[in-house]
Short mmCIF file of C-alpha atoms in Angstrom, two decimals:
data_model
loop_
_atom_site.label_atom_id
_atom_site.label_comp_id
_atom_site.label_asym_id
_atom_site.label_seq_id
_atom_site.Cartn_x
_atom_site.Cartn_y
_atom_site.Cartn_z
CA UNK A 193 0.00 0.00 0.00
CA UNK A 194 3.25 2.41 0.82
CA UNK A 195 4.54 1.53 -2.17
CA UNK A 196 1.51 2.33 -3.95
CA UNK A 197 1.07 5.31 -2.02
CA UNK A 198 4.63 6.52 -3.14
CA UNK A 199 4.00 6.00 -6.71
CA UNK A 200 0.77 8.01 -7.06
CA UNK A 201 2.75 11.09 -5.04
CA UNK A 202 5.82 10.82 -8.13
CA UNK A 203 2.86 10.56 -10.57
CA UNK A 204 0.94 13.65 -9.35
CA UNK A 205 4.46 15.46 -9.43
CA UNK A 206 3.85 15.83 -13.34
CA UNK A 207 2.47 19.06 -14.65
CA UNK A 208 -0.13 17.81 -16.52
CA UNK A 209 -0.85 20.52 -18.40
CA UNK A 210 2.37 21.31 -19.41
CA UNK A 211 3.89 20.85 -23.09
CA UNK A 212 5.90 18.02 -22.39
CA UNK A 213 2.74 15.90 -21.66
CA UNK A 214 -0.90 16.85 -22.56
CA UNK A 215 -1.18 17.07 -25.89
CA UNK A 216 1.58 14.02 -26.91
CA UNK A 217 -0.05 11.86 -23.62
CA UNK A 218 -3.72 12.44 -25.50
CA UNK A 219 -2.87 12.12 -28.79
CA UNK A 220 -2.07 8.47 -28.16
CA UNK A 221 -4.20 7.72 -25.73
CA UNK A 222 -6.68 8.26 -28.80
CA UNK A 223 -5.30 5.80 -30.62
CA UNK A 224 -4.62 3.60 -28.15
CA UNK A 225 -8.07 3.50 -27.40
CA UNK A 226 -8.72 3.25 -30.56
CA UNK A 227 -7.16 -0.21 -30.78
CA UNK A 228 -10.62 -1.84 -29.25
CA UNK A 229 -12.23 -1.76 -32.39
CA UNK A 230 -14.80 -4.50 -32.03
CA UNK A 231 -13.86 -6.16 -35.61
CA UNK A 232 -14.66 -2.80 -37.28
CA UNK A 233 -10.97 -2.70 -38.56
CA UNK A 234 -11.70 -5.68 -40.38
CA UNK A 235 -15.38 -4.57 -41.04
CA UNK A 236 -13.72 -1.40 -43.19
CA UNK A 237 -10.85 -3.53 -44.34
CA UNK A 238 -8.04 -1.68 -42.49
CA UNK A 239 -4.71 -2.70 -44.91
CA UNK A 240 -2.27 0.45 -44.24
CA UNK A 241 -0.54 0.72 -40.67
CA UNK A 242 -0.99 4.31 -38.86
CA UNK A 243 1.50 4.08 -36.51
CA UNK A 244 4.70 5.25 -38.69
CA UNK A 245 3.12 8.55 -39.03
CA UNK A 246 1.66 8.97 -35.42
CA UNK A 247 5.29 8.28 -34.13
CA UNK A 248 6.79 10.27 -36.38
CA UNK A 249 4.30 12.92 -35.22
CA UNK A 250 4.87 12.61 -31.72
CA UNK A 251 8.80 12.93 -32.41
CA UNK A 252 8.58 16.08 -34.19
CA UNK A 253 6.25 17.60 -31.76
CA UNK A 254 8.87 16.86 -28.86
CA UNK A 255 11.67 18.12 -31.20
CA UNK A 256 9.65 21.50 -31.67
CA UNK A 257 9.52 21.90 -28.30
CA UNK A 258 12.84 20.83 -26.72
CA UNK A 259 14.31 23.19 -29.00
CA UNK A 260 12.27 26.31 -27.83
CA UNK A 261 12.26 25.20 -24.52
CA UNK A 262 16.12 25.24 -24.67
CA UNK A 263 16.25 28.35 -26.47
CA UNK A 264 14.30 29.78 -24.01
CA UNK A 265 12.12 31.67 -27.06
CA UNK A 266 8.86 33.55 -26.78
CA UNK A 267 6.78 34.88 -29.53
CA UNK A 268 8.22 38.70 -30.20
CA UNK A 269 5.86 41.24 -30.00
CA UNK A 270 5.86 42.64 -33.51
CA UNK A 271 6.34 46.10 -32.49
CA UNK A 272 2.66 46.13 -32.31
CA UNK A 273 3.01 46.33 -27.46
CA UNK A 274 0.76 49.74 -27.89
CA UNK A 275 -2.20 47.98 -28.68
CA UNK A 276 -2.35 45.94 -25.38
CA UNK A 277 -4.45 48.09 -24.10
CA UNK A 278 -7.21 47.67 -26.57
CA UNK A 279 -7.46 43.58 -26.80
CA UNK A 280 -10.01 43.03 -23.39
CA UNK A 281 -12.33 45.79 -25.45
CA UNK A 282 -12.10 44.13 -28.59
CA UNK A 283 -12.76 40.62 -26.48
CA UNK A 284 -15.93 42.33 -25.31
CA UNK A 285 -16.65 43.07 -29.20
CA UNK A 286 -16.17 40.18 -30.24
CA UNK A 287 -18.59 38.45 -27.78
CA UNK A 288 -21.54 41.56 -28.28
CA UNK A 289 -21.10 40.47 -31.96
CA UNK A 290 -21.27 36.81 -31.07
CA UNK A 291 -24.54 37.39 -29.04
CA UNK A 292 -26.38 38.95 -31.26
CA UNK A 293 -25.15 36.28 -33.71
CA UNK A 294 -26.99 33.53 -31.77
CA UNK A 295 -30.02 35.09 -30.60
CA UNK A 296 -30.91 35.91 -34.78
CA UNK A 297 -29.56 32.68 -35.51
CA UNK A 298 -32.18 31.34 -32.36
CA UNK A 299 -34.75 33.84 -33.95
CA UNK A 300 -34.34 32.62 -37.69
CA UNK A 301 -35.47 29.24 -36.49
CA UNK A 302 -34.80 26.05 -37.93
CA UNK A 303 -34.97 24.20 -35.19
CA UNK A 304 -32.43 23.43 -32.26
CA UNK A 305 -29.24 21.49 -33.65
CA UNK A 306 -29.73 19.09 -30.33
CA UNK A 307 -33.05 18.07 -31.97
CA UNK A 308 -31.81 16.39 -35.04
CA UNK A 309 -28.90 16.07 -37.39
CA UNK A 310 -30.46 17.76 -40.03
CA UNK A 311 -31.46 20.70 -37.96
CA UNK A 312 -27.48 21.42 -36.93
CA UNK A 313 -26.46 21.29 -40.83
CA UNK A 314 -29.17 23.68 -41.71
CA UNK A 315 -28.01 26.30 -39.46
CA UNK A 316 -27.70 29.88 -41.27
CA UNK A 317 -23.70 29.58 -42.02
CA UNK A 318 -22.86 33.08 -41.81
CA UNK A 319 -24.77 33.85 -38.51
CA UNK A 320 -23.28 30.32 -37.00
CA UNK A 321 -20.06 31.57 -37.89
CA UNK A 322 -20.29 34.52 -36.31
CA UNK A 323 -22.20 33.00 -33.51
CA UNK A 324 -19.01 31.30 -32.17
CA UNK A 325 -17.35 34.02 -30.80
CA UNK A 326 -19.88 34.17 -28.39
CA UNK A 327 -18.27 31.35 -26.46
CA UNK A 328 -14.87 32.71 -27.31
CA UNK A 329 -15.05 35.70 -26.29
CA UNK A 330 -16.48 34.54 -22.87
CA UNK A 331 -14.01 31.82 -22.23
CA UNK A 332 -10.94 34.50 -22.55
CA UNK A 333 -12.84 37.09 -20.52
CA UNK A 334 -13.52 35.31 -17.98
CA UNK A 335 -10.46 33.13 -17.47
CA UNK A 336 -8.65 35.98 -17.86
CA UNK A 337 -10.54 37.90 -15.16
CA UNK A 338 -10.10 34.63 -12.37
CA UNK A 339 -6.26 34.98 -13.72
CA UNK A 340 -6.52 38.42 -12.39
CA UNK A 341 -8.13 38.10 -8.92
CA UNK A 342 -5.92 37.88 -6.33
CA UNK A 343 -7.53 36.32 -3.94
CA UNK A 344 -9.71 33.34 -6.07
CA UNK A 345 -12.23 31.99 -3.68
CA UNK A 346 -14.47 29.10 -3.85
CA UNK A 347 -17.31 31.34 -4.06
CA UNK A 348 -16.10 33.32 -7.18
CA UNK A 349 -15.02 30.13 -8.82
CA UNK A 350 -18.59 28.93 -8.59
CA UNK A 351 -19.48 32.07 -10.02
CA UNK A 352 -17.24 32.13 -13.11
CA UNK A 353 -17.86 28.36 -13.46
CA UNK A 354 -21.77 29.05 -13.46
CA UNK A 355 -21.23 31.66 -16.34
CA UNK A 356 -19.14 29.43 -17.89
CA UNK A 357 -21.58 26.29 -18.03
CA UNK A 358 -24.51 28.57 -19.01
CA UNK A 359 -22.85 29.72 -22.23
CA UNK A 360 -21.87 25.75 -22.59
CA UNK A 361 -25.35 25.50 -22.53
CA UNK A 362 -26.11 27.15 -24.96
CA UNK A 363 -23.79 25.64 -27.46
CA UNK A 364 -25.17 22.15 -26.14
CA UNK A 365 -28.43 23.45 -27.49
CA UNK A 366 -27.21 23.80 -31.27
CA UNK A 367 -26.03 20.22 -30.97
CA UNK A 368 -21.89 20.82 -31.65
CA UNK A 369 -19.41 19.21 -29.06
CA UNK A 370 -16.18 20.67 -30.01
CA UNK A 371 -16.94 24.14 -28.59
CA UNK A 372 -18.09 22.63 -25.28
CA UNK A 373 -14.27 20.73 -25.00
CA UNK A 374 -12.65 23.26 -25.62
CA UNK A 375 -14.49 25.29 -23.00
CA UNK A 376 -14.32 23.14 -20.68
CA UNK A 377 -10.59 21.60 -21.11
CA UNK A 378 -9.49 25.58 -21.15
CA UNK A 379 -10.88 26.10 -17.89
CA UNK A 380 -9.74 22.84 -15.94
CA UNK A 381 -6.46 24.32 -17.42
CA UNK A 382 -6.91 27.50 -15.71
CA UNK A 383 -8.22 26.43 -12.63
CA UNK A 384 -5.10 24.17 -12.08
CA UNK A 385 -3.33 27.04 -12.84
CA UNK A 386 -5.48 30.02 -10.71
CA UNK A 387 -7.06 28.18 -7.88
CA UNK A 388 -5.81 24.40 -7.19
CA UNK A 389 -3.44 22.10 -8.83
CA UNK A 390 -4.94 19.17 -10.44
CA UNK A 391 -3.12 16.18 -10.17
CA UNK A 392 -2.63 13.81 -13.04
CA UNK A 393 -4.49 11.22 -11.02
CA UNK A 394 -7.42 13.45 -10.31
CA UNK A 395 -7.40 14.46 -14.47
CA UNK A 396 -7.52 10.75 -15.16
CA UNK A 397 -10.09 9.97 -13.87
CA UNK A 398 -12.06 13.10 -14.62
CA UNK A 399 -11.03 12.59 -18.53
CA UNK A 400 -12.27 9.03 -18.06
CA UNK A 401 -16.21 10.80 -17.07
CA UNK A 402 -15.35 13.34 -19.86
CA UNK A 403 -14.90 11.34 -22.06
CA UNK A 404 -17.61 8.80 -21.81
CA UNK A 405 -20.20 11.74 -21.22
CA UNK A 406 -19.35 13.26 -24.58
CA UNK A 407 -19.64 9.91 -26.87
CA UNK A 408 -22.98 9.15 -25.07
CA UNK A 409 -23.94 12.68 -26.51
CA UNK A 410 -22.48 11.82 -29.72
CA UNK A 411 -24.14 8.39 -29.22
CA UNK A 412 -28.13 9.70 -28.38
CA UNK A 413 -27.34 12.30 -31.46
CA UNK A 414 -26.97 9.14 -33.72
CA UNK A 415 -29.99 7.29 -32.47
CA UNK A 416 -32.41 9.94 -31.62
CA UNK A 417 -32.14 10.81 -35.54
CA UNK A 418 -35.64 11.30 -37.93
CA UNK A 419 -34.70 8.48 -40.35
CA UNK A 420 -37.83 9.01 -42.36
CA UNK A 421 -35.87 12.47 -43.37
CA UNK A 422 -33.13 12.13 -46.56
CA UNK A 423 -30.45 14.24 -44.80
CA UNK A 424 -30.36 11.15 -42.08
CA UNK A 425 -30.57 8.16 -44.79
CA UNK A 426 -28.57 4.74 -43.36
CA UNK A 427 -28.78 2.94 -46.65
CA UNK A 428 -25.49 1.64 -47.87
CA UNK A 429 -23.50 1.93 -51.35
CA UNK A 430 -26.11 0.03 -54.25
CA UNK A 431 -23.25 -2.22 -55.39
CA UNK A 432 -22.79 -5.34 -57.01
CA UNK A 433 -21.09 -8.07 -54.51
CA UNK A 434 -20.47 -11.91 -55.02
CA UNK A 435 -22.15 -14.26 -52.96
CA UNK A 436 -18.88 -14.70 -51.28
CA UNK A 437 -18.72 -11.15 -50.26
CA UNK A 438 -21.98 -11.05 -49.40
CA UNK A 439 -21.46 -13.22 -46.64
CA UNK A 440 -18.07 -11.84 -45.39
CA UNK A 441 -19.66 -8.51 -44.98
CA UNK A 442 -22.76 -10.25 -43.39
CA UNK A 443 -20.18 -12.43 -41.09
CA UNK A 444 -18.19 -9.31 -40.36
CA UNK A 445 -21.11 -6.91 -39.06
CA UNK A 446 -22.46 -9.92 -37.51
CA UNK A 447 -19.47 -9.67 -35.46
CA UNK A 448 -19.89 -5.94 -34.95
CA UNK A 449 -23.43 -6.33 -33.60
CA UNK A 450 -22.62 -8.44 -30.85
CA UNK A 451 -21.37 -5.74 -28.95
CA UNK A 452 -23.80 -2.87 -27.98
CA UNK A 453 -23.95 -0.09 -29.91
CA UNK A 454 -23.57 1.91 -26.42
CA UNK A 455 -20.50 0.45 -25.45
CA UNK A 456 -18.84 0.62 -29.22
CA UNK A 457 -19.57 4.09 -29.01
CA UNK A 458 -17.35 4.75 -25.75
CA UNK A 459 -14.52 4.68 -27.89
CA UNK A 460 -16.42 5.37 -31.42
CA UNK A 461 -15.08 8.37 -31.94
CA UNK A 462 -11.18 7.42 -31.55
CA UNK A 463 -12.34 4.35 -33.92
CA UNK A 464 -13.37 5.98 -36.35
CA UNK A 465 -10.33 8.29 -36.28
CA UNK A 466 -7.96 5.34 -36.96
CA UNK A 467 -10.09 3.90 -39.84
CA UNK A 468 -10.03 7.75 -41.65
CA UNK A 469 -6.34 8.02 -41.24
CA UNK A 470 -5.13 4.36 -42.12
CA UNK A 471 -7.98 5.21 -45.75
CA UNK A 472 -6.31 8.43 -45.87
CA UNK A 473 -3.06 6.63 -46.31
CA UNK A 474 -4.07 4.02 -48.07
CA UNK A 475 -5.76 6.48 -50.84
CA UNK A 476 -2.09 8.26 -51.25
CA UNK A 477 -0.16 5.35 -51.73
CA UNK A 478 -2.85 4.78 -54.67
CA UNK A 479 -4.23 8.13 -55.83
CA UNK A 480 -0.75 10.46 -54.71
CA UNK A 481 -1.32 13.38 -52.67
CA UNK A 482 -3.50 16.31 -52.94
CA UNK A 483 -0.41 18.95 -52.79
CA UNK A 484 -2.67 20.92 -50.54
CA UNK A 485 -6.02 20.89 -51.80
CA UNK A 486 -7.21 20.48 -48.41
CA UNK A 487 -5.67 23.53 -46.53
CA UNK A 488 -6.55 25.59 -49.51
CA UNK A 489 -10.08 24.55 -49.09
CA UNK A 490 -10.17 26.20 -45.49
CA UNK A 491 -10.34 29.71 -47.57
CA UNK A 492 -11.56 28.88 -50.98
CA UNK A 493 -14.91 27.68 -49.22
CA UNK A 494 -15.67 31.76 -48.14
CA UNK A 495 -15.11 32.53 -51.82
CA UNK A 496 -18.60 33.29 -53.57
CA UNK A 497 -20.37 29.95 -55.45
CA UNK A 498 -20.47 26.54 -55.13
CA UNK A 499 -17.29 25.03 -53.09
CA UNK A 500 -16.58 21.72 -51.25
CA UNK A 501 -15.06 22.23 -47.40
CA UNK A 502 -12.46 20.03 -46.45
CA UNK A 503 -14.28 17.51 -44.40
CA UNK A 504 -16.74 16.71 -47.09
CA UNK A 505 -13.54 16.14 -49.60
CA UNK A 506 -12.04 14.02 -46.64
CA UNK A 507 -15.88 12.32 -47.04
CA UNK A 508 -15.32 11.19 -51.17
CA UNK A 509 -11.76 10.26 -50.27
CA UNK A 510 -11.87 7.39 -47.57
CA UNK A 511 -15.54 6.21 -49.04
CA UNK A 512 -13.86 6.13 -52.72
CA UNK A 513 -12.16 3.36 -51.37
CA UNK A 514 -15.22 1.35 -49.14
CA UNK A 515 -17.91 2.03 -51.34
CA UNK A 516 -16.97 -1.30 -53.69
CA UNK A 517 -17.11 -3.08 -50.70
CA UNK A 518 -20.71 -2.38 -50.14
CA UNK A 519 -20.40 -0.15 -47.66
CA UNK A 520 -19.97 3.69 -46.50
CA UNK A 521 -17.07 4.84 -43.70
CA UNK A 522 -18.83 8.03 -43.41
CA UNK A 523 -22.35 9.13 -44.84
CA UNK A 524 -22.61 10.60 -48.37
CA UNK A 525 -24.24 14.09 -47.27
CA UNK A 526 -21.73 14.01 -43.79
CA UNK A 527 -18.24 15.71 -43.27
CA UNK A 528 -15.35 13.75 -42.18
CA UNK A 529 -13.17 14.83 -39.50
CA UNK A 530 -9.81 13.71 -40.10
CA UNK A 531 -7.49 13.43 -37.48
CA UNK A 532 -4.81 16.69 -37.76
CA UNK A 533 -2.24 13.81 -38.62
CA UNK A 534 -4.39 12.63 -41.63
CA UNK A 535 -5.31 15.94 -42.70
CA UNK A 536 -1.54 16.82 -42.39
CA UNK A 537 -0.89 13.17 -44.91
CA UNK A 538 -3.48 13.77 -47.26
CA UNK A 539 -1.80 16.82 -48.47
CA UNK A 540 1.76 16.34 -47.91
CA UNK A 541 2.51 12.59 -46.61
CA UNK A 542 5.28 11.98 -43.66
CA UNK A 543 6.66 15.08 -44.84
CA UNK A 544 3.94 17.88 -44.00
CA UNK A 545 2.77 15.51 -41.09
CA UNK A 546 6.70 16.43 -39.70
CA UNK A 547 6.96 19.62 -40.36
CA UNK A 548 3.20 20.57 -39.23
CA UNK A 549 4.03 18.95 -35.74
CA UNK A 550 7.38 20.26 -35.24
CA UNK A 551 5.89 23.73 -35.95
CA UNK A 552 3.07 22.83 -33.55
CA UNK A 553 5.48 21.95 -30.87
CA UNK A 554 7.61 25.20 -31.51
CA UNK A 555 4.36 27.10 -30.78
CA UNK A 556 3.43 25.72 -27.76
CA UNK A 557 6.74 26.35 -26.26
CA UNK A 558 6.85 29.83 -27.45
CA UNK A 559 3.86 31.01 -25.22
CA UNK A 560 4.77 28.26 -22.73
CA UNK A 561 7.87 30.27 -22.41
CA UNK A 562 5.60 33.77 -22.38
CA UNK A 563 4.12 32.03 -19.72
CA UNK A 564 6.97 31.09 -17.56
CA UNK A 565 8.45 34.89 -18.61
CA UNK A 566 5.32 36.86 -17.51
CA UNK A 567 4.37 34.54 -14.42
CA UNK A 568 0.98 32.60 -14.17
CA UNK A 569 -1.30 35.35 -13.54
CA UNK A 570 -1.16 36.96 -17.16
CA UNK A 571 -2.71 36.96 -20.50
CA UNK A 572 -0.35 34.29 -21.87
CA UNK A 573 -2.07 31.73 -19.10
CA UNK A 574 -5.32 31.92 -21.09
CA UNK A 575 -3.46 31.99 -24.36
CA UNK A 576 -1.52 29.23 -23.92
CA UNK A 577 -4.49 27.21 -22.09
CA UNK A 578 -6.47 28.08 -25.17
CA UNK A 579 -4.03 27.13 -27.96
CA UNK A 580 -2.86 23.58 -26.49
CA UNK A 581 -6.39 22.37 -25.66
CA UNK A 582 -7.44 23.74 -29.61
CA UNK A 583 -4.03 21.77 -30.65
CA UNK A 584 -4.86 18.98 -28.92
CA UNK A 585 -8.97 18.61 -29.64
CA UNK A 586 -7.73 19.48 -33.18
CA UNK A 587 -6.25 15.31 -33.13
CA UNK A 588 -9.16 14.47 -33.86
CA UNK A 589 -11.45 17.07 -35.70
CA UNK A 590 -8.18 18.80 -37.71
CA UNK A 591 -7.69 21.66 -37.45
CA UNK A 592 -9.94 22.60 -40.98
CA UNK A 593 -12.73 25.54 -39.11
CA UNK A 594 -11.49 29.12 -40.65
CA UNK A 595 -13.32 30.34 -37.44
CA UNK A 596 -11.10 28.37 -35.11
CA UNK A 597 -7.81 29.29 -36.90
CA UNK A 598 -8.91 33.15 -36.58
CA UNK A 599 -9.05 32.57 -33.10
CA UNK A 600 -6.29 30.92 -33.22
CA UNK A 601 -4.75 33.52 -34.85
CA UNK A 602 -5.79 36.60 -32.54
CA UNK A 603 -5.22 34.74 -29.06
CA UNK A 604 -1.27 34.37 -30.32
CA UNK A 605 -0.87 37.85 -31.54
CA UNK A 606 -3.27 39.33 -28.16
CA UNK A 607 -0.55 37.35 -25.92
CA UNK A 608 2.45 38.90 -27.73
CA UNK A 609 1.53 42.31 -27.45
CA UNK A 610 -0.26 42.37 -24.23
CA UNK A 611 1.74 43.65 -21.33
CA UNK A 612 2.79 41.43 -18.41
CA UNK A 613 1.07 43.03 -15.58
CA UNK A 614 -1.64 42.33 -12.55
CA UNK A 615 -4.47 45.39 -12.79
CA UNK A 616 -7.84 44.48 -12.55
CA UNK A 617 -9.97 44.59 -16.01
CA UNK A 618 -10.90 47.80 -16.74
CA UNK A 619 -14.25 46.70 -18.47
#
């Protein structure tokens, strides 16, 4: 029991929230998970091997940031420190804009993206856009304000959390999941950071409740669906199959179906996330690569007329190579989410996938080291809390949302300008 004891207290010794751990420690725990496939590997007719490019991916990542970390490096400020002053009041712009975003969204109607599939597609694009930075803009202001108090109590934090889980709520109601992680993975970041350390043991287990709360959303979405409407069709690829393959496909799914659909969605997500990327490889050492296509499809789908996003062209890519098999990986008139390692392949192979995660691991470090510069209670706390939980969600989804790379964009350039100091918001 001492012994046990003793190895906990080394364990919980671990920042787990620094660079050196979180994102690397849940990139593979995704696809370690992912390993429990219920004979869905062989259902999809898994050939190609991911793990060459998800080790490669994890060594460039540490190489990024060893270097940085050596170098002791922090993102300049671009000459551009006068305009500290004004980034909380554009924050508070940005989330006015984002409010009224949702409510005429809410107004327009449609229907609540919780209620069905169909409804969250149909969303007005422009206003759902824009609608976002509602829960941006309240997850910086307000993390940044508990980063400023100086003497956090339990009371506040209730506060702030309640605020926090109302505009969660929100999103919860228009049906999308990735906003809510991030939310909520940015502020166990800051709390560990503001108000009490969480040990690794303690995040564990928590990710472990996470984790199987957010695929049981993902899993009532799925079943809760109107079938009767197009948008939610299940029918499979009208192909011509032997007799032979007829009944390998019926053996395989068989299989598949003798495990609950609740429990093989516990881990569906991380599942599915090794089929895409082993398809995704499978389709370059067959078709080439697409030298791009994808990451020019971020922008090129703003541009006026008819344009195919990234996820759907993810979609026609790993099906083009199931649907003579009988069978879809992803639905015709769904999007695709990638993996950032397969979105990283299908433009550039082991190549891009190295140089996109050495760059991502030379960010990190940067405001890591902004962090460590400017002490805890600063801007660069939320920025960096923000950026390594969007790095690290962005395993799975890619990172493919022009919204999320703006944000991206501005939380970076707000923590390099922003002055290191401890006044209370001015707002």
């Amino acid at each position: 029991m001492n012994k046990l004891k003793q190895t906990f207290a080394k364990v919980n010794k671990i920042d787990t929230f620094s660079p050196y751990f979180f994102l690397p420690f849940i990139l593979m725990l995704y696809f370690f998970t992912s390993l429990f496939d219920f004979h869905r590997f062989e259902l999809f007719n898994l050939r190609v091997s991911i793990w060459p490019a998800v080790i490669l991916a994890v060594l460039c990542y540490y190489i990024g940031v060893y270097i940085i970390d050596k170098l002791k490096w922090t993102i300049p400020s671009f000459g551009l420190s006068f305009l500290g002053k004004f980034v909380v009041h554009f924050i508070v712009f940005l989330t006015l804009l984002g409010l009224v975003a949702y409510v005429l969204m809410m107004i327009k109607g449609g229907g609540l993206g919780i209620s069905d599939e169909s409804n969250r597609r149909n969303l007005d694009p422009k206003l759902n856009f824009f609608a976002q930075l509602l829960w941006y803009g309240v997850l910086l202001l307000l993390s940044y304000k508990m980063i400023l108090e100086k003497n956090i109590t339990w009371k506040k934090t209730l506060i702030y959390g309640s605020i926090y889980a109302a505009v969660m709520f929100l999103f919860l109601l228009m049906g999308y999941r990735t906003p809510l992680i991030i939310m909520l993975f940015t502020g166990i970041i800051i709390f560990h950071y503001v108000v009490k350390r969480v040990k690794l043991t303690w995040f564990l287990s928590a990710l472990f409740v996470i984790g199987v709360a957010f695929s049981m959303f993902g899993f009532l979405r799925v079943v809760s669906e109107d079938t009767t409407k197009e948008f939610n069709s299940r029918e499979q690829p009208d192909v011509e199959l032997t007799e032979t393959e007829k009944e390998k496909l019926l053996s395989v799914e068989q299989q598949v179906n003798l495990t609950p659909k609740w429990i093989r969605s516990i881990n569906g997500e991380s599942v599915t996330g090794h089929i895409v990327l082993s398809k995704i490889i499978e389709y370059t050492q067959e078709e080439g690569y697409l030298n791009g296509e994808i990451h020019a499809g971020i922008f090129s789908t703003i541009l006026p007329g008819e344009q195919v996003s990234p996820r759907m062209k993810v979609t026609k890519v790993v099906n083009s190579l199931a649907e003579s098999e009988g069978k879809y990986i992803t639905r015709p008139n769904r999007t695709t989410t990638p993996t950032f390692i397969g979105q990283l392949f299908l433009d550039g192979g082991y190549l891009l996938v190295a140089i996109g995660f050495f760059l991502y691991g030379v960010l990190i470090s940067l405001i890591y080291n902004k962090v460590k510069q400017g002490g805890i209670r600063s801007f660069h706390s939320v920025a960096y809390a923000f950026v390594i939980t969007l790095f690290t969600v962005s395993m799975h989804t890619g990172l493919l949302d022009l919204i999320f790379i703006l944000m991206l964009g501005f939380v970076i350039i707000a923590s390099a300008i922003m002055k290191t100091d401890k006044k209370k918001l001015s707002y």
